[in-house]
Amino acid sequence: MSLLSGLRGGSDVGFDSYGTFVLEHNPDPGPFLSETAVLTGADHAAFHRLTMDLFDERGVYDMTFGYNLARLNLDHRHPDAGFRYGREPDDSSVLRAEFTPTTEFCPQSDTLTVGAFRAWNGLSDRHEYDLVRVRVSPAHHQSTSINDKLQRLETRYRQTGELRTDDEDNASDESVPF
């Protein structure tokens, strides 16, 4: 076995299984989940198994570690990183998901949270929620701008059913570097 296989997700050594919820290997729920019914145990594990499938289908991968982003919750090296989930207090058809990156300067947090939002809501026929709202932990140095973008994406999705970001409306072929 290669020394890097564990870093690239090639081995299950140092990872929990998708059928379990190990509290010590998951981030604490942050302020976005403070008024929700936070998923734990079998409820968390079931939604997270589904998340693995949806992220796989939509290509939501952490390029730093070379694996499906859902695997981050299971990685023993990063017990304070990953997703936590909570049901909306006044509407059980809405789930909130808060992403805590491995570092406060994670350069992929914007892309990963937008990708997660698109995966969950673009494949909403595969789960029980009408909407999955996504935010990044306030510990991230750009959490305000990322969360503002996610809020705009969520509002647009609620109004139109479209999963595009505002940035994509203004994009042109001239902005593509290659």
Tab-separated table of C-alpha atoms in Angstrom:
chain	number	residue	atom	x	y	z
A	1	MET	CA	0.000	0.000	0.000
A	2	SER	CA	1.257	3.458	-0.882
A	3	LEU	CA	2.082	5.836	1.937
A	4	LEU	CA	-0.242	8.396	0.286
A	5	SER	CA	-3.220	6.054	-0.179
A	6	GLY	CA	-4.715	7.067	3.156
A	7	LEU	CA	-4.329	10.725	2.218
A	8	ARG	CA	-6.072	10.171	-1.099
A	9	GLY	CA	-8.953	8.135	0.314
A	10	GLY	CA	-7.580	4.807	-0.945
A	11	SER	CA	-7.875	3.025	2.372
A	12	ASP	CA	-10.468	2.833	5.107
A	13	VAL	CA	-7.786	2.959	7.809
A	14	GLY	CA	-8.488	6.043	9.908
A	15	PHE	CA	-12.070	6.467	8.661
A	16	ASP	CA	-15.393	5.682	10.310
A	17	SER	CA	-17.937	3.706	8.303
A	18	TYR	CA	-20.908	5.414	6.665
A	19	GLY	CA	-23.278	3.423	8.857
A	20	THR	CA	-22.066	5.024	12.072
A	21	PHE	CA	-22.173	8.400	13.754
A	22	VAL	CA	-19.181	9.070	15.987
A	23	LEU	CA	-19.784	12.334	17.801
A	24	GLU	CA	-16.074	12.822	18.516
A	25	HIS	CA	-15.301	12.678	14.766
A	26	ASN	CA	-17.810	15.368	13.732
A	27	PRO	CA	-17.686	19.141	14.152
A	28	ASP	CA	-19.794	20.756	16.827
A	29	PRO	CA	-22.988	22.315	15.441
A	30	GLY	CA	-22.447	26.010	14.789
A	31	PRO	CA	-24.746	29.020	14.968
A	32	PHE	CA	-26.598	28.179	11.732
A	33	LEU	CA	-27.896	25.063	13.481
A	34	SER	CA	-28.481	26.613	16.904
A	35	GLU	CA	-32.287	26.621	16.680
A	36	THR	CA	-32.667	23.377	14.742
A	37	ALA	CA	-33.217	19.763	15.689
A	38	VAL	CA	-29.629	18.649	15.013
A	39	LEU	CA	-29.354	15.204	13.442
A	40	THR	CA	-27.343	12.643	15.406
A	41	GLY	CA	-26.982	8.893	15.467
A	42	ALA	CA	-28.841	6.906	12.809
A	43	ASP	CA	-30.562	10.041	11.410
A	44	HIS	CA	-27.222	11.753	10.747
A	45	ALA	CA	-25.656	8.560	9.374
A	46	ALA	CA	-28.580	7.900	6.997
A	47	PHE	CA	-28.537	11.404	5.527
A	48	HIS	CA	-24.757	11.315	5.309
A	49	ARG	CA	-24.808	7.995	3.389
A	50	LEU	CA	-27.203	9.622	0.921
A	51	THR	CA	-24.917	12.678	0.801
A	52	MET	CA	-22.022	10.432	-0.242
A	53	ASP	CA	-24.067	9.164	-3.205
A	54	LEU	CA	-25.274	12.633	-4.232
A	55	PHE	CA	-21.804	14.170	-3.933
A	56	ASP	CA	-20.381	11.289	-5.938
A	57	GLU	CA	-22.967	11.797	-8.681
A	58	ARG	CA	-22.426	15.578	-8.787
A	59	GLY	CA	-18.639	15.545	-8.318
A	60	VAL	CA	-18.400	17.322	-4.963
A	61	TYR	CA	-14.802	16.377	-4.175
A	62	ASP	CA	-12.238	17.870	-1.834
A	63	MET	CA	-9.214	18.277	-4.078
A	64	THR	CA	-6.828	18.639	-1.134
A	65	PHE	CA	-7.587	15.141	0.124
A	66	GLY	CA	-8.667	13.618	-3.177
A	67	TYR	CA	-11.968	12.232	-1.962
A	68	ASN	CA	-15.716	12.796	-1.929
A	69	LEU	CA	-16.384	15.703	0.453
A	70	ALA	CA	-18.781	13.569	2.522
A	71	ARG	CA	-15.810	11.422	3.525
A	72	LEU	CA	-14.364	14.357	5.497
A	73	ASN	CA	-16.849	13.685	8.326
A	74	LEU	CA	-15.406	10.175	8.635
A	75	ASP	CA	-11.707	11.129	8.563
A	76	HIS	CA	-10.118	10.708	12.000
A	77	ARG	CA	-7.440	13.282	11.127
A	78	HIS	CA	-10.067	16.063	10.970
A	79	PRO	CA	-12.572	15.477	13.803
A	80	ASP	CA	-13.654	19.124	13.824
A	81	ALA	CA	-14.380	19.344	10.085
A	82	GLY	CA	-17.254	18.302	7.845
A	83	PHE	CA	-21.017	18.747	7.776
A	84	ARG	CA	-23.594	18.807	10.535
A	85	TYR	CA	-27.311	18.858	9.801
A	86	GLY	CA	-30.437	20.145	11.529
A	87	ARG	CA	-34.138	20.260	10.669
A	88	GLU	CA	-35.622	23.742	10.318
A	89	PRO	CA	-37.538	24.569	13.544
A	90	ASP	CA	-40.793	25.631	11.862
A	91	ASP	CA	-40.630	23.457	8.749
A	92	SER	CA	-39.397	19.858	8.875
A	93	SER	CA	-39.256	19.785	5.053
A	94	VAL	CA	-36.221	22.093	5.236
A	95	LEU	CA	-32.815	20.856	6.352
A	96	ARG	CA	-29.916	23.101	7.295
A	97	ALA	CA	-26.354	21.959	6.620
A	98	GLU	CA	-23.347	23.715	8.095
A	99	PHE	CA	-19.890	23.014	6.683
A	100	THR	CA	-16.844	23.384	8.899
A	101	PRO	CA	-13.646	23.294	6.799
A	102	THR	CA	-10.358	21.849	8.053
A	103	THR	CA	-8.808	25.322	8.356
A	104	GLU	CA	-10.132	28.844	8.674
A	105	PHE	CA	-8.439	29.681	5.360
A	106	CYS	CA	-9.673	26.701	3.309
A	107	PRO	CA	-9.572	28.017	-0.284
A	108	GLN	CA	-12.232	25.548	-1.448
A	109	SER	CA	-14.989	26.476	1.023
A	110	ASP	CA	-16.912	28.611	-1.487
A	111	THR	CA	-16.796	25.986	-4.229
A	112	LEU	CA	-17.525	23.085	-1.886
A	113	THR	CA	-20.555	24.688	-0.232
A	114	VAL	CA	-22.042	25.806	-3.559
A	115	GLY	CA	-21.427	22.310	-4.933
A	116	ALA	CA	-23.092	20.757	-1.879
A	117	PHE	CA	-26.111	23.070	-2.238
A	118	ARG	CA	-26.459	22.112	-5.902
A	119	ALA	CA	-26.085	18.396	-5.224
A	120	TRP	CA	-28.671	18.273	-2.447
A	121	ASN	CA	-31.200	20.540	-4.136
A	122	GLY	CA	-30.587	19.419	-7.706
A	123	LEU	CA	-31.307	15.840	-6.662
A	124	SER	CA	-34.067	16.643	-4.143
A	125	ASP	CA	-36.190	13.781	-5.442
A	126	ARG	CA	-33.707	11.479	-3.693
A	127	HIS	CA	-34.374	12.715	-0.149
A	128	GLU	CA	-37.234	13.854	2.066
A	129	TYR	CA	-36.417	17.582	2.107
A	130	ASP	CA	-37.881	20.255	-0.157
A	131	LEU	CA	-34.841	22.446	0.481
A	132	VAL	CA	-31.382	21.976	1.950
A	133	ARG	CA	-29.969	25.303	3.128
A	134	VAL	CA	-26.164	25.473	3.319
A	135	ARG	CA	-23.752	27.740	5.191
A	136	VAL	CA	-20.076	27.688	6.047
A	137	SER	CA	-18.955	27.949	9.665
A	138	PRO	CA	-18.241	31.483	10.881
A	139	ALA	CA	-14.729	30.292	11.763
A	140	HIS	CA	-13.839	30.574	8.057
A	141	HIS	CA	-12.205	33.912	7.258
A	142	GLN	CA	-14.561	34.557	4.320
A	143	SER	CA	-17.706	33.134	5.901
A	144	THR	CA	-19.682	36.374	5.544
A	145	SER	CA	-19.176	36.671	1.777
A	146	ILE	CA	-19.597	32.914	1.187
A	147	ASN	CA	-22.779	32.794	3.274
A	148	ASP	CA	-24.146	35.879	1.497
A	149	LYS	CA	-23.587	34.089	-1.814
A	150	LEU	CA	-25.292	30.936	-0.492
A	151	GLN	CA	-28.227	33.026	0.729
A	152	ARG	CA	-28.616	34.574	-2.751
A	153	LEU	CA	-28.402	31.130	-4.347
A	154	GLU	CA	-31.017	29.812	-1.923
A	155	THR	CA	-33.353	32.760	-2.569
A	156	ARG	CA	-33.025	32.334	-6.336
A	157	TYR	CA	-33.680	28.603	-6.011
A	158	ARG	CA	-36.799	29.181	-3.883
A	159	GLN	CA	-38.124	31.759	-6.370
A	160	THR	CA	-37.203	30.124	-9.677
A	161	GLY	CA	-36.041	26.563	-9.072
A	162	GLU	CA	-32.694	27.470	-10.709
A	163	LEU	CA	-29.407	26.446	-9.135
A	164	ARG	CA	-27.179	29.070	-10.781
A	165	THR	CA	-25.260	31.679	-8.830
A	166	ASP	CA	-25.442	35.407	-9.545
A	167	ASP	CA	-21.836	35.197	-10.758
A	168	GLU	CA	-22.867	32.858	-13.578
A	169	ASP	CA	-25.338	35.427	-14.910
A	170	ASN	CA	-22.480	37.842	-15.557
A	171	ALA	CA	-19.972	35.294	-16.865
A	172	SER	CA	-18.928	35.352	-20.485
A	173	ASP	CA	-16.659	33.214	-22.608
A	174	GLU	CA	-14.097	36.035	-22.417
A	175	SER	CA	-13.685	35.457	-18.670
A	176	VAL	CA	-12.549	31.838	-19.195
A	177	PRO	CA	-8.740	31.767	-18.905
A	178	PHE	CA	-8.195	28.906	-21.398
